[in-house]
Amino acid sequence: MTKKPLARPRPMYLEMAQQLAAEIKNGDYQAGDLLPFDGDLADTYGVSKHTVRSAIAELRSMGLVYTQQGKGTLVRDQGGAAPAVTIDRSVQRSGKAWRLSDLPEHEPPAVTRTTLEGRVAALLGQPDQDAISVDRLLSDPATGVRAAHRMLIPLATAAEVPSLAEVPDVPPSDLLKQLSEAGKTLTFKEHVTARAPYPDERITLGLTDSSPLLISYRITAETRDGEEHPLLCEELRAPASCELVFAVAAAKAATQRTPRRSASA
Amino acid sequence: MTKKPLARPRPMYLEMAQQLAAEIKNGDYQAGDLLPFDGDLADTYGVSKHTVRSAIAELRSMGLVYTQQGKGTLVRDQGGAAPAVTIDRSVQRSGKAWRLSDLPEHEPPAVTRTTLEGRVAALLGQPDQDAISVDRLLSDPATGVRAAHRMLIPLATAAEVPSLAEVPDVPPSDLLKQLSEAGKTLTFKEHVTARAPYPDERITLGLTDSSPLLISYRITAETRDGEEHPLLCEELRAPASCELVFAVAAAKAATQRTPRRSASA
DNA sequence: TATCATTTGTTCGTATGTATC
DNA sequence: CGATACATACGAACAAATGAT
């Protein structure tokens, strides 16, 4: 009289999510369509509402659908074709004037003083040193997509170029101009990763679900004595509905030097 | 009798996740430590085990902890400082020889013929055209981290440079060399976004949870008649424990041209 | 404007399966 | 083998948001 565990290799909610995902990508559900509601899906699949919710949570975290309380579960407009917002991370220069393309500010920047720690400290090579932090909340007027931008000016850099610290909440390109006028040759590296947002980030960025966050650090460095010395660090946190675009520099590899310490180059 | 929309209490599980996240980042729990188990946490917080599970699911998707069935919930080794693997996406050139830094292959590449669709088709500007697809599963020997790499050679490009299609499963840098030898001037753009993995991607990439996936498209283009014509598209899918590094080109902005169509530059 | 049905969100309780020690 | 602890699944109740009446 023992129950047959059905010998299913994968959990039912994943099976269900995979099937629904296939149907969405197959076009059975068009973008903007409402998925059948919890109860109906539970009946047709012969499972409980809870299992349906787990499956839908999977679909949501995959970015295939989004849900609105009181309305239903809607299929995302995803030919996978176009991201909601394209954030251009290119750097342009004409003489000592720089041009960065950024989203418009949503609020006036907040200037604070912080201690460098974590990934930022590692990238700047200045753990436990102090820095001026300029925090901005950016917003794309067309879509309402928000992103958080933080410009970190280490005190060591401000000591070299004091004008940076006087009015730190100017556009980032102005800071680059001041560094150029101080005689520095600037290079740029971007470090990109992703993670799920923290609860407070979900609020400030206006995220409805826990879809991932793109994290990008732009390190502005000067090349001195053949070595790169980091001067500034910008941190950008944007929802994954965005796409970051980089114009990649094709460095000349005449001299074969590999100063990178990365495990896998 | 109007409703106060402001004083909304946040859901308990989010509150709990935020507090636990703060404690982890505060150092109350060290890397490798076991979190108190469901039942104890439920008692101390005065909630049900189900709510504890929701909170822990949040922490897991944030990458702060990971769980092992039968063992417990462990705190990730994350000073937030160093990513597991740094993937160098720089491009180096010496004459007509190119050098790309890639992870070692885990299996011999699989060559198939596909039709361009979705984001890749949009980036190449060739919807519904055919292409040669070379799929590789990369693996970092030190950490075991895996990544999926796909090189797409549109038939239009193969028609211009037939040698590409003859042996497509050579290292990407070899393809660049052939393009260079065909007299083409190459430029590179990377488009980076993130999303949660599909179930099959979780399997092939060996992911234990649904932490995000970094998606990067590298478009190799030639500049002809002042316009960029895409030639190749590489798709890289890597777990978010990785970090992608780009050396950003500082383009000269002497002529102010903005051919980008992006909504928010 | 207010009410109401619909649908998702959150929380509880409970039970069973399964991996680890 | 047994205890522990996470994973999955069912059922139920109420809260909150939405849209229509």
Coordinates of C-alpha atoms (C1' of nucleotides) in Angstrom, one line a residue:
Chain A
M1 CA 0.0 0.0 0.0
T2 CA 3.0 2.3 -0.3
K3 CA 2.6 5.4 -2.4
K4 CA 4.5 5.4 -5.7
P5 CA 6.9 8.4 -5.6
L6 CA 6.5 8.5 -9.3
A7 CA 10.2 8.3 -9.9
R8 CA 10.5 11.8 -11.2
P9 CA 14.1 12.9 -11.5
R10 CA 13.3 16.6 -11.3
P11 CA 11.1 18.5 -9.0
M12 CA 7.6 19.2 -10.3
Y13 CA 7.8 22.9 -10.1
L14 CA 11.0 23.0 -12.2
E15 CA 9.4 20.6 -14.7
M16 CA 6.4 22.9 -14.8
A17 CA 8.6 26.0 -15.2
Q18 CA 10.5 24.4 -18.0
Q19 CA 7.3 23.5 -19.8
L20 CA 5.8 26.9 -19.4
A21 CA 9.0 28.5 -20.5
A22 CA 9.0 26.3 -23.6
E23 CA 5.4 27.3 -24.4
I24 CA 6.3 31.0 -24.0
K25 CA 9.3 30.7 -26.2
N26 CA 7.2 28.7 -28.6
G27 CA 4.8 31.5 -28.9
D28 CA 1.8 29.9 -27.3
Y29 CA 1.7 32.9 -25.1
Q30 CA 2.2 36.2 -26.7
A31 CA 3.9 39.1 -25.1
G32 CA 1.5 40.9 -22.8
D33 CA -0.7 37.9 -22.5
L34 CA -1.9 36.9 -19.1
L35 CA -0.9 33.5 -18.0
P36 CA -3.8 31.4 -16.6
F37 CA -4.2 32.2 -13.0
D38 CA -2.8 30.1 -10.1
G39 CA -5.9 28.1 -9.5
D40 CA -6.5 27.1 -13.1
L41 CA -2.9 26.1 -13.6
A42 CA -3.1 24.2 -10.4
D43 CA -6.1 22.3 -11.6
T44 CA -4.8 21.6 -15.1
Y45 CA -1.5 20.4 -13.8
G46 CA -3.0 18.6 -10.9
V47 CA -0.7 20.3 -8.3
S48 CA -1.3 22.8 -5.5
K49 CA -1.3 26.5 -5.9
H50 CA 2.0 26.6 -3.9
T51 CA 3.7 24.5 -6.6
V52 CA 2.3 26.8 -9.3
R53 CA 3.7 29.8 -7.5
S54 CA 7.1 28.2 -7.3
A55 CA 7.1 27.5 -11.0
I56 CA 6.0 31.1 -11.7
A57 CA 8.7 32.4 -9.4
E58 CA 11.2 30.5 -11.6
L59 CA 9.8 32.0 -14.8
R60 CA 9.9 35.5 -13.2
S61 CA 13.5 35.1 -12.1
M62 CA 14.3 34.0 -15.7
G63 CA 12.7 37.2 -16.9
L64 CA 10.1 35.5 -19.0
V65 CA 7.1 36.9 -17.1
Y66 CA 6.3 39.5 -14.5
T67 CA 3.5 39.6 -12.1
Q68 CA 1.2 42.4 -10.9
Q69 CA -0.7 41.9 -7.8
G70 CA -4.4 41.9 -8.4
K71 CA -3.9 41.6 -12.1
G72 CA -2.1 38.5 -13.1
T73 CA 1.0 37.0 -14.5
L74 CA 2.0 38.7 -17.8
V75 CA 4.4 37.4 -20.4
R76 CA 7.3 39.7 -20.9
D77 CA 8.0 41.4 -24.3
Q78 CA 11.0 39.3 -24.9
G79 CA 12.1 38.4 -28.3
G80 CA 15.2 38.5 -26.1
A81 CA 15.7 41.0 -28.8
A82 CA 16.1 44.4 -27.2
P83 CA 17.0 45.4 -23.7
A84 CA 14.9 48.0 -22.0
V85 CA 17.7 50.5 -21.8
T86 CA 21.1 50.5 -23.4
I87 CA 23.7 52.2 -21.2
D88 CA 26.6 53.4 -23.3
R89 CA 29.8 53.1 -21.3
S90 CA 32.1 54.5 -24.0
V91 CA 34.7 57.1 -23.3
Q92 CA 35.3 59.9 -25.7
R93 CA 38.1 62.4 -25.7
S94 CA 39.0 65.5 -27.6
G95 CA 42.2 67.0 -26.3
K96 CA 41.8 67.4 -22.6
A97 CA 38.0 67.5 -22.7
W98 CA 36.2 64.2 -22.0
R99 CA 32.8 63.0 -22.8
L100 CA 31.0 60.3 -20.9
S101 CA 27.5 59.3 -21.7
D102 CA 25.3 58.9 -18.7
L103 CA 21.7 58.8 -17.8
P104 CA 20.2 62.0 -16.5
E105 CA 20.2 62.5 -12.7
H106 CA 17.1 61.9 -10.8
E107 CA 18.1 63.7 -7.7
P108 CA 21.0 66.1 -6.8
P109 CA 24.1 64.1 -5.9
A110 CA 24.8 63.3 -2.3
V111 CA 28.4 63.8 -1.2
T112 CA 29.7 61.8 1.7
R113 CA 33.0 60.6 3.1
T114 CA 33.6 56.9 3.3
T115 CA 36.2 54.3 3.9
L116 CA 37.2 52.1 1.0
E117 CA 36.4 48.5 1.5
G118 CA 35.4 45.3 -0.4
R119 CA 35.7 45.1 -4.1
V120 CA 36.2 48.8 -4.6
A121 CA 39.1 48.9 -2.2
A122 CA 40.7 46.0 -4.0
L123 CA 40.3 47.5 -7.4
L124 CA 41.7 50.8 -6.2
G125 CA 44.5 49.0 -4.3
Q126 CA 43.8 51.2 -1.3
P127 CA 42.1 49.2 1.5
D128 CA 40.9 51.1 4.5
Q129 CA 41.8 54.4 3.0
D130 CA 39.3 57.2 2.9
A131 CA 37.5 58.6 -0.1
I132 CA 34.9 61.1 -1.2
S133 CA 31.8 59.4 -2.3
V134 CA 29.4 61.1 -4.7
D135 CA 26.1 59.2 -5.0
R136 CA 23.6 59.8 -7.8
L137 CA 20.4 58.1 -8.6
L138 CA 20.1 58.1 -12.4
S139 CA 16.9 57.6 -14.3
D140 CA 16.0 57.0 -17.9
P141 CA 13.1 59.4 -18.7
A142 CA 11.7 57.2 -21.5
T143 CA 11.3 54.0 -19.5
G144 CA 11.6 55.1 -15.9
V145 CA 14.5 52.6 -15.4
R146 CA 16.7 53.7 -12.6
A147 CA 20.3 53.1 -11.8
A148 CA 22.6 53.9 -9.0
H149 CA 26.0 55.6 -9.7
R150 CA 28.7 56.2 -7.2
M151 CA 31.9 58.2 -7.9
L152 CA 34.7 57.4 -5.5
I153 CA 37.6 59.9 -5.2
P154 CA 40.3 58.5 -3.0
L155 CA 41.9 61.1 -0.7
A156 CA 45.2 60.1 -2.2
T157 CA 44.0 61.3 -5.6
A158 CA 42.5 64.4 -4.1
A159 CA 45.8 65.2 -2.5
E160 CA 47.5 65.1 -5.9
V161 CA 44.8 67.2 -7.7
P162 CA 43.1 69.3 -4.9
S163 CA 40.5 70.8 -7.3
L164 CA 38.8 67.4 -7.3
A165 CA 37.8 67.6 -3.7
E166 CA 36.7 71.2 -3.8
V167 CA 33.6 70.6 -5.9
P168 CA 33.3 66.8 -6.2
D169 CA 29.7 66.7 -7.3
V170 CA 30.4 67.8 -10.9
P171 CA 29.8 65.5 -13.8
P172 CA 32.3 62.7 -14.0
S173 CA 33.7 64.1 -17.3
D174 CA 34.7 67.3 -15.5
L175 CA 36.7 65.3 -13.0
L176 CA 38.5 63.6 -15.9
K177 CA 39.2 67.0 -17.4
Q178 CA 40.8 68.1 -14.2
L179 CA 43.0 65.0 -14.1
S180 CA 44.0 65.6 -17.7
E181 CA 44.9 69.2 -17.0
A182 CA 47.0 68.0 -14.1
G183 CA 49.1 66.3 -16.8
K184 CA 47.8 62.7 -16.3
T185 CA 47.4 60.2 -19.1
L186 CA 44.2 58.3 -18.4
T187 CA 43.2 54.7 -19.2
F188 CA 40.0 53.0 -18.3
K189 CA 39.0 49.5 -17.3
E190 CA 35.6 48.2 -16.5
H191 CA 34.9 45.2 -14.3
V192 CA 31.4 43.8 -14.7
T193 CA 29.6 41.3 -12.6
A194 CA 26.0 40.6 -11.5
R195 CA 24.1 39.6 -8.4
A196 CA 20.6 39.7 -7.0
P197 CA 19.7 43.0 -5.4
Y198 CA 19.5 43.6 -1.7
P199 CA 16.1 44.5 -0.4
D200 CA 17.1 48.2 0.0
E201 CA 18.4 48.2 -3.6
R202 CA 15.1 46.9 -4.7
I203 CA 13.4 49.9 -3.2
T204 CA 15.7 52.6 -4.4
L205 CA 15.9 51.2 -7.9
G206 CA 12.2 50.5 -8.0
L207 CA 12.5 46.8 -8.8
T208 CA 9.5 44.7 -8.5
D209 CA 11.2 41.3 -8.4
S210 CA 14.6 40.0 -7.5
S211 CA 15.8 39.9 -11.1
P212 CA 19.6 40.4 -11.2
L213 CA 21.5 43.6 -10.9
L214 CA 24.4 44.5 -13.2
I215 CA 27.4 45.8 -11.3
S216 CA 30.1 47.6 -13.1
Y217 CA 33.2 49.3 -11.8
R218 CA 35.0 51.7 -14.0
I219 CA 38.6 52.3 -12.9
T220 CA 40.2 55.4 -14.2
A221 CA 44.0 55.1 -14.0
E222 CA 47.1 56.9 -15.0
T223 CA 50.0 55.2 -16.6
R224 CA 53.1 56.2 -14.9
D225 CA 56.5 54.5 -15.1
G226 CA 54.9 51.8 -17.1
E227 CA 52.5 50.9 -14.4
E228 CA 48.9 51.7 -13.9
H229 CA 47.9 53.7 -10.8
P230 CA 44.2 53.8 -10.1
L231 CA 42.8 57.3 -9.6
L232 CA 39.0 57.1 -9.6
C233 CA 36.4 54.3 -9.2
E234 CA 32.9 54.6 -10.5
E235 CA 30.4 52.0 -9.4
L236 CA 27.2 51.6 -11.5
R237 CA 24.3 49.4 -10.3
A238 CA 21.7 48.9 -13.0
P239 CA 18.8 46.4 -13.3
A240 CA 19.5 43.6 -15.8
S241 CA 16.8 44.9 -18.1
C242 CA 19.7 47.2 -19.1
E243 CA 22.5 46.4 -21.3
L244 CA 26.0 47.9 -20.9
V245 CA 27.9 48.6 -24.1
F246 CA 31.7 48.9 -24.2
A247 CA 33.9 49.8 -27.0
V248 CA 36.8 47.5 -26.4
A249 CA 40.3 48.8 -26.9
A250 CA 42.5 46.6 -29.1
A251 CA 45.8 47.0 -27.2
K252 CA 49.0 46.5 -29.1
A253 CA 50.6 43.3 -27.9
A254 CA 54.0 44.0 -29.4
T255 CA 55.7 43.5 -26.0
Q256 CA 54.3 40.3 -24.6
R257 CA 53.7 41.3 -20.9
T258 CA 51.1 39.7 -18.8
P259 CA 50.8 41.6 -15.5
R260 CA 47.3 40.4 -14.9
R261 CA 47.1 38.1 -11.9
S262 CA 43.8 36.6 -12.9
A263 CA 43.5 32.9 -12.5
S264 CA 42.3 32.3 -15.9
A265 CA 43.3 34.8 -18.5
Chain B
M1 CA -10.7 57.3 6.9
T2 CA -8.3 57.6 4.0
K3 CA -5.7 54.9 3.8
K4 CA -2.2 55.7 4.7
P5 CA -0.1 54.2 1.9
L6 CA 3.1 55.2 3.4
A7 CA 3.3 53.1 6.6
R8 CA 3.5 49.8 4.8
P9 CA 5.3 47.2 6.8
R10 CA 7.7 45.3 4.6
P11 CA 7.1 41.6 4.3
M12 CA 8.6 39.7 7.2
Y13 CA 10.9 37.5 5.0
L14 CA 12.4 40.6 3.4
E15 CA 13.0 42.2 6.7
M16 CA 14.6 39.1 8.0
A17 CA 16.7 38.7 4.9
Q18 CA 17.9 42.3 5.2
Q19 CA 18.8 41.8 8.8
L20 CA 20.7 38.5 8.2
A21 CA 22.4 40.1 5.2
A22 CA 23.6 43.0 7.4
E23 CA 24.8 40.5 10.0
I24 CA 26.8 38.6 7.4
K25 CA 28.3 41.7 6.0
N26 CA 29.0 42.9 9.5
G27 CA 31.0 39.8 10.1
D28 CA 28.8 38.2 12.7
Y29 CA 28.9 35.1 10.6
Q30 CA 32.2 34.2 9.1
A31 CA 32.7 32.6 5.7
G32 CA 32.1 28.9 5.9
D33 CA 30.0 29.3 9.1
L34 CA 26.7 27.5 9.3
L35 CA 23.7 29.7 9.8
P36 CA 21.4 28.6 12.6
F37 CA 19.0 26.0 11.1
D38 CA 15.4 26.7 10.1
G39 CA 13.8 25.7 13.3
D40 CA 16.0 27.8 15.5
L41 CA 15.7 30.9 13.3
A42 CA 12.0 30.4 13.2
D43 CA 11.9 30.3 17.0
T44 CA 14.1 33.3 17.6
Y45 CA 12.3 35.4 15.0
G46 CA 8.9 34.1 16.0
V47 CA 7.9 33.1 12.5
S48 CA 7.3 29.9 10.7
K49 CA 9.9 27.8 9.1
H50 CA 8.3 28.7 5.7
T51 CA 9.1 32.3 6.3
V52 CA 12.7 31.5 7.2
R53 CA 13.0 29.5 4.0
S54 CA 11.8 32.5 2.0
A55 CA 14.4 34.7 3.7
I56 CA 17.2 32.2 3.1
A57 CA 16.1 31.9 -0.5
E58 CA 16.7 35.7 -0.7
L59 CA 20.1 35.4 0.8
R60 CA 21.0 32.6 -1.6
S61 CA 19.9 34.5 -4.6
M62 CA 22.0 37.4 -3.4
G63 CA 24.9 35.1 -3.3
L64 CA 25.6 35.6 0.4
V65 CA 24.9 32.0 1.4
Y66 CA 24.5 28.6 -0.2
T67 CA 22.7 25.6 1.1
Q68 CA 23.6 21.9 1.1
Q69 CA 20.9 19.5 1.7
G70 CA 21.3 17.6 4.9
K71 CA 24.1 19.8 6.0
G72 CA 23.0 23.3 6.4
T73 CA 23.1 26.9 5.2
L74 CA 26.7 28.1 4.8
V75 CA 28.0 31.6 4.5
R76 CA 29.7 32.3 1.2
D77 CA 33.3 33.3 1.1
Q78 CA 32.6 36.8 0.0
G79 CA 34.3 39.7 1.3
G80 CA 32.6 40.9 -1.8
A81 CA 36.3 41.5 -2.5
A82 CA 37.3 39.0 -5.1
P83 CA 35.2 37.3 -7.7
A84 CA 35.8 33.6 -8.2
V85 CA 37.1 34.0 -11.7
T86 CA 38.2 37.0 -13.6
I87 CA 37.5 36.7 -17.3
D88 CA 39.7 39.0 -19.3
R89 CA 37.9 40.3 -22.3
S90 CA 40.7 42.4 -23.6
V91 CA 41.8 42.2 -27.3
Q92 CA 45.4 42.4 -28.2
R93 CA 46.9 42.8 -31.6
S94 CA 50.3 42.7 -33.1
G95 CA 50.1 43.3 -36.8
K96 CA 47.7 40.9 -38.2
A97 CA 48.0 38.5 -35.3
W98 CA 45.4 38.7 -32.6
R99 CA 45.4 37.5 -29.1
L100 CA 42.3 36.8 -27.1
S101 CA 42.3 35.5 -23.6
D102 CA 39.9 32.7 -23.1
L103 CA 39.3 30.0 -20.6
P104 CA 40.5 26.6 -21.7
E105 CA 38.1 24.4 -23.5
H106 CA 36.4 21.6 -21.6
E107 CA 35.2 19.7 -24.6
P108 CA 35.9 19.8 -28.3
P109 CA 33.8 22.5 -30.0
A110 CA 30.5 21.5 -31.6
V111 CA 29.9 23.0 -35.0
T112 CA 26.3 23.5 -36.2
R113 CA 24.3 25.6 -38.6
T114 CA 21.7 27.8 -37.1
T115 CA 19.4 30.7 -38.0
L116 CA 20.1 34.0 -36.4
E117 CA 17.4 35.2 -34.1
G118 CA 16.8 37.3 -31.0
R119 CA 19.4 39.6 -29.6
V120 CA 22.2 38.1 -31.7
A121 CA 20.3 38.7 -34.9
A122 CA 19.6 42.3 -33.8
L123 CA 23.2 42.9 -33.0
L124 CA 24.5 41.5 -36.2
G125 CA 21.7 43.3 -38.1
Q126 CA 20.9 40.0 -40.0
P127 CA 17.6 38.6 -38.8
D128 CA 16.6 35.2 -40.1
Q129 CA 19.9 34.8 -41.9
D130 CA 21.9 31.6 -41.4
A131 CA 25.1 31.3 -39.6
I132 CA 27.7 28.8 -38.5
S133 CA 27.7 28.2 -34.8
V134 CA 30.7 27.0 -32.9
D135 CA 29.8 26.0 -29.3
R136 CA 32.4 25.5 -26.6
L137 CA 32.1 24.7 -23.0
L138 CA 34.9 26.5 -21.2
S139 CA 36.2 25.6 -17.8
D140 CA 38.5 27.2 -15.3
P141 CA 40.8 24.5 -14.1
A142 CA 41.5 26.2 -10.7
T143 CA 37.9 26.7 -9.6
G144 CA 35.9 24.4 -11.9
V145 CA 33.8 27.4 -12.9
R146 CA 32.3 26.7 -16.3
A147 CA 31.2 29.1 -19.0
A148 CA 29.5 28.6 -22.4
H149 CA 31.0 30.3 -25.4
R150 CA 29.4 30.5 -28.9
M151 CA 31.0 31.9 -32.0
L152 CA 28.6 32.9 -34.7
I153 CA 29.9 33.3 -38.2
P154 CA 27.1 34.7 -40.4
L155 CA 27.1 33.1 -43.9
A156 CA 27.3 36.6 -45.3
T157 CA 30.7 36.9 -43.6
A158 CA 31.7 33.5 -44.7
A159 CA 30.9 34.4 -48.2
E160 CA 33.4 37.3 -48.0
V161 CA 36.1 35.3 -46.4
P162 CA 35.5 31.6 -47.4
S163 CA 38.4 30.4 -45.3
L164 CA 36.3 31.1 -42.2
A165 CA 33.8 28.4 -43.0
E166 CA 36.3 25.8 -43.9
V167 CA 37.6 25.2 -40.5
P168 CA 35.3 27.2 -38.2
D169 CA 36.3 25.5 -35.0
V170 CA 39.7 27.1 -34.6
P171 CA 40.4 29.5 -31.8
P172 CA 38.6 32.8 -32.2
S173 CA 41.9 34.7 -32.6
D174 CA 42.6 32.7 -35.7
L175 CA 39.3 33.9 -37.2
L176 CA 40.3 37.4 -36.5
K177 CA 43.6 36.8 -38.2
Q178 CA 41.9 35.6 -41.3
L179 CA 39.7 38.7 -41.4
S180 CA 42.7 40.9 -41.0
E181 CA 44.5 39.1 -43.8
A182 CA 41.4 39.7 -45.9
G183 CA 42.2 43.4 -45.5
K184 CA 39.6 44.3 -42.9
T185 CA 40.0 46.8 -40.1
L186 CA 38.4 45.4 -37.0
T187 CA 36.7 47.1 -34.1
F188 CA 35.0 45.5 -31.1
K189 CA 32.0 46.2 -29.0
E190 CA 30.8 44.2 -26.0
H191 CA 27.2 44.2 -24.9
V192 CA 26.7 42.9 -21.4
T193 CA 23.6 42.0 -19.5
A194 CA 22.5 39.5 -17.0
R195 CA 19.6 37.2 -16.3
A196 CA 18.7 34.1 -14.3
P197 CA 19.7 30.9 -15.9
Y198 CA 17.3 28.5 -17.6
P199 CA 17.1 25.0 -16.1
D200 CA 19.2 23.5 -18.8
E201 CA 21.8 26.2 -18.4
R202 CA 22.0 25.4 -14.7
I203 CA 22.8 21.8 -15.6
T204 CA 25.4 22.5 -18.3
L205 CA 27.1 25.2 -16.3
G206 CA 26.9 23.2 -13.1
L207 CA 25.1 25.8 -11.1
T208 CA 23.6 24.8 -7.8
D209 CA 21.3 27.7 -7.4
S210 CA 19.6 30.2 -9.7
S211 CA 22.1 33.0 -9.1
P212 CA 22.4 35.2 -12.1
L213 CA 24.2 34.6 -15.4
L214 CA 26.4 37.2 -17.1
I215 CA 25.6 37.4 -20.8
S216 CA 28.1 39.1 -23.0
Y217 CA 28.0 39.6 -26.8
R218 CA 31.2 40.6 -28.5
I219 CA 30.6 42.1 -31.9
T220 CA 33.6 42.1 -34.2
A221 CA 32.9 44.7 -36.9
E222 CA 34.8 46.2 -39.8
T223 CA 34.7 49.9 -40.4
R224 CA 34.0 50.5 -44.1
D225 CA 32.8 53.8 -45.7
G226 CA 32.7 55.3 -42.2
E227 CA 30.1 52.8 -41.0
E228 CA 30.5 49.7 -38.9
H229 CA 29.5 46.4 -40.5
P230 CA 29.2 43.5 -38.1
L231 CA 31.2 40.4 -39.1
L232 CA 31.2 38.0 -36.1
C233 CA 29.3 37.6 -32.9
E234 CA 30.6 35.8 -29.8
E235 CA 28.2 35.0 -27.0
L236 CA 29.6 34.3 -23.6
R237 CA 27.4 33.0 -20.7
A238 CA 29.2 32.8 -17.4
P239 CA 28.0 32.5 -13.8
A240 CA 27.9 35.8 -11.9
S241 CA 30.6 34.5 -9.6
C242 CA 32.8 35.6 -12.5
E243 CA 33.8 39.1 -13.4
L244 CA 34.3 40.4 -16.9
V245 CA 37.1 42.9 -17.4
F246 CA 37.2 45.3 -20.4
A247 CA 39.9 47.7 -21.4
V248 CA 37.7 50.6 -22.6
A249 CA 38.8 52.4 -25.7
A250 CA 38.9 56.2 -25.4
A251 CA 37.6 57.1 -28.8
K252 CA 38.5 60.5 -30.2
A253 CA 35.4 62.7 -30.1
A254 CA 36.7 65.2 -32.5
T255 CA 33.8 64.8 -34.9
Q256 CA 30.7 64.9 -32.8
R257 CA 28.7 62.1 -34.4
T258 CA 26.1 60.1 -32.5
P259 CA 24.9 57.3 -34.7
R260 CA 23.8 55.3 -31.6
R261 CA 20.1 54.8 -31.5
S262 CA 20.0 53.9 -27.9
A263 CA 17.3 55.6 -25.9
S264 CA 19.5 56.9 -23.2
A265 CA 23.1 57.4 -24.0
Chain C
dT1 C1' -16.9 57.5 -4.6
dA2 C1' -17.6 53.1 -2.8
dT3 C1' -18.1 48.2 -3.2
dC4 C1' -17.0 43.8 -4.9
dA5 C1' -15.0 39.9 -7.3
dT6 C1' -10.5 38.5 -9.1
dT7 C1' -5.8 37.5 -8.6
dT8 C1' -1.4 37.7 -6.6
dG9 C1' 1.4 38.1 -2.1
dT10 C1' 2.5 36.6 2.5
dT11 C1' 2.1 33.6 6.3
dC12 C1' 0.9 29.8 8.8
dG13 C1' 0.6 24.5 9.6
dT14 C1' 1.7 19.9 8.3
dA15 C1' 3.7 16.0 5.9
dT16 C1' 7.1 13.5 3.4
dG17 C1' 11.4 12.9 0.7
dT18 C1' 16.4 12.9 0.7
dA19 C1' 21.2 14.1 1.5
dT20 C1' 24.6 14.4 5.3
dC21 C1' 26.8 13.1 9.4
Chain D
dC1 C1' 20.8 2.8 11.3
dG2 C1' 19.2 7.1 13.3
dA3 C1' 19.3 12.0 13.9
dT4 C1' 19.7 16.3 11.7
dA5 C1' 18.5 19.7 8.3
dC6 C1' 17.3 21.1 3.8
dA7 C1' 13.8 20.3 -0.4
dT8 C1' 9.4 19.6 -2.0
dA9 C1' 4.5 19.5 -1.7
dC10 C1' -0.2 19.9 0.0
dG11 C1' -3.9 22.8 2.3
dA12 C1' -5.7 27.0 4.2
dA13 C1' -6.3 31.7 5.5
dC14 C1' -5.8 36.5 5.1
dA15 C1' -3.7 40.8 3.1
dA16 C1' -3.1 43.8 -0.8
dA17 C1' -3.6 45.5 -5.4
dT18 C1' -6.4 45.7 -9.5
dG19 C1' -10.3 46.5 -12.5
dA20 C1' -15.1 46.6 -13.1
dT21 C1' -19.6 47.5 -11.3

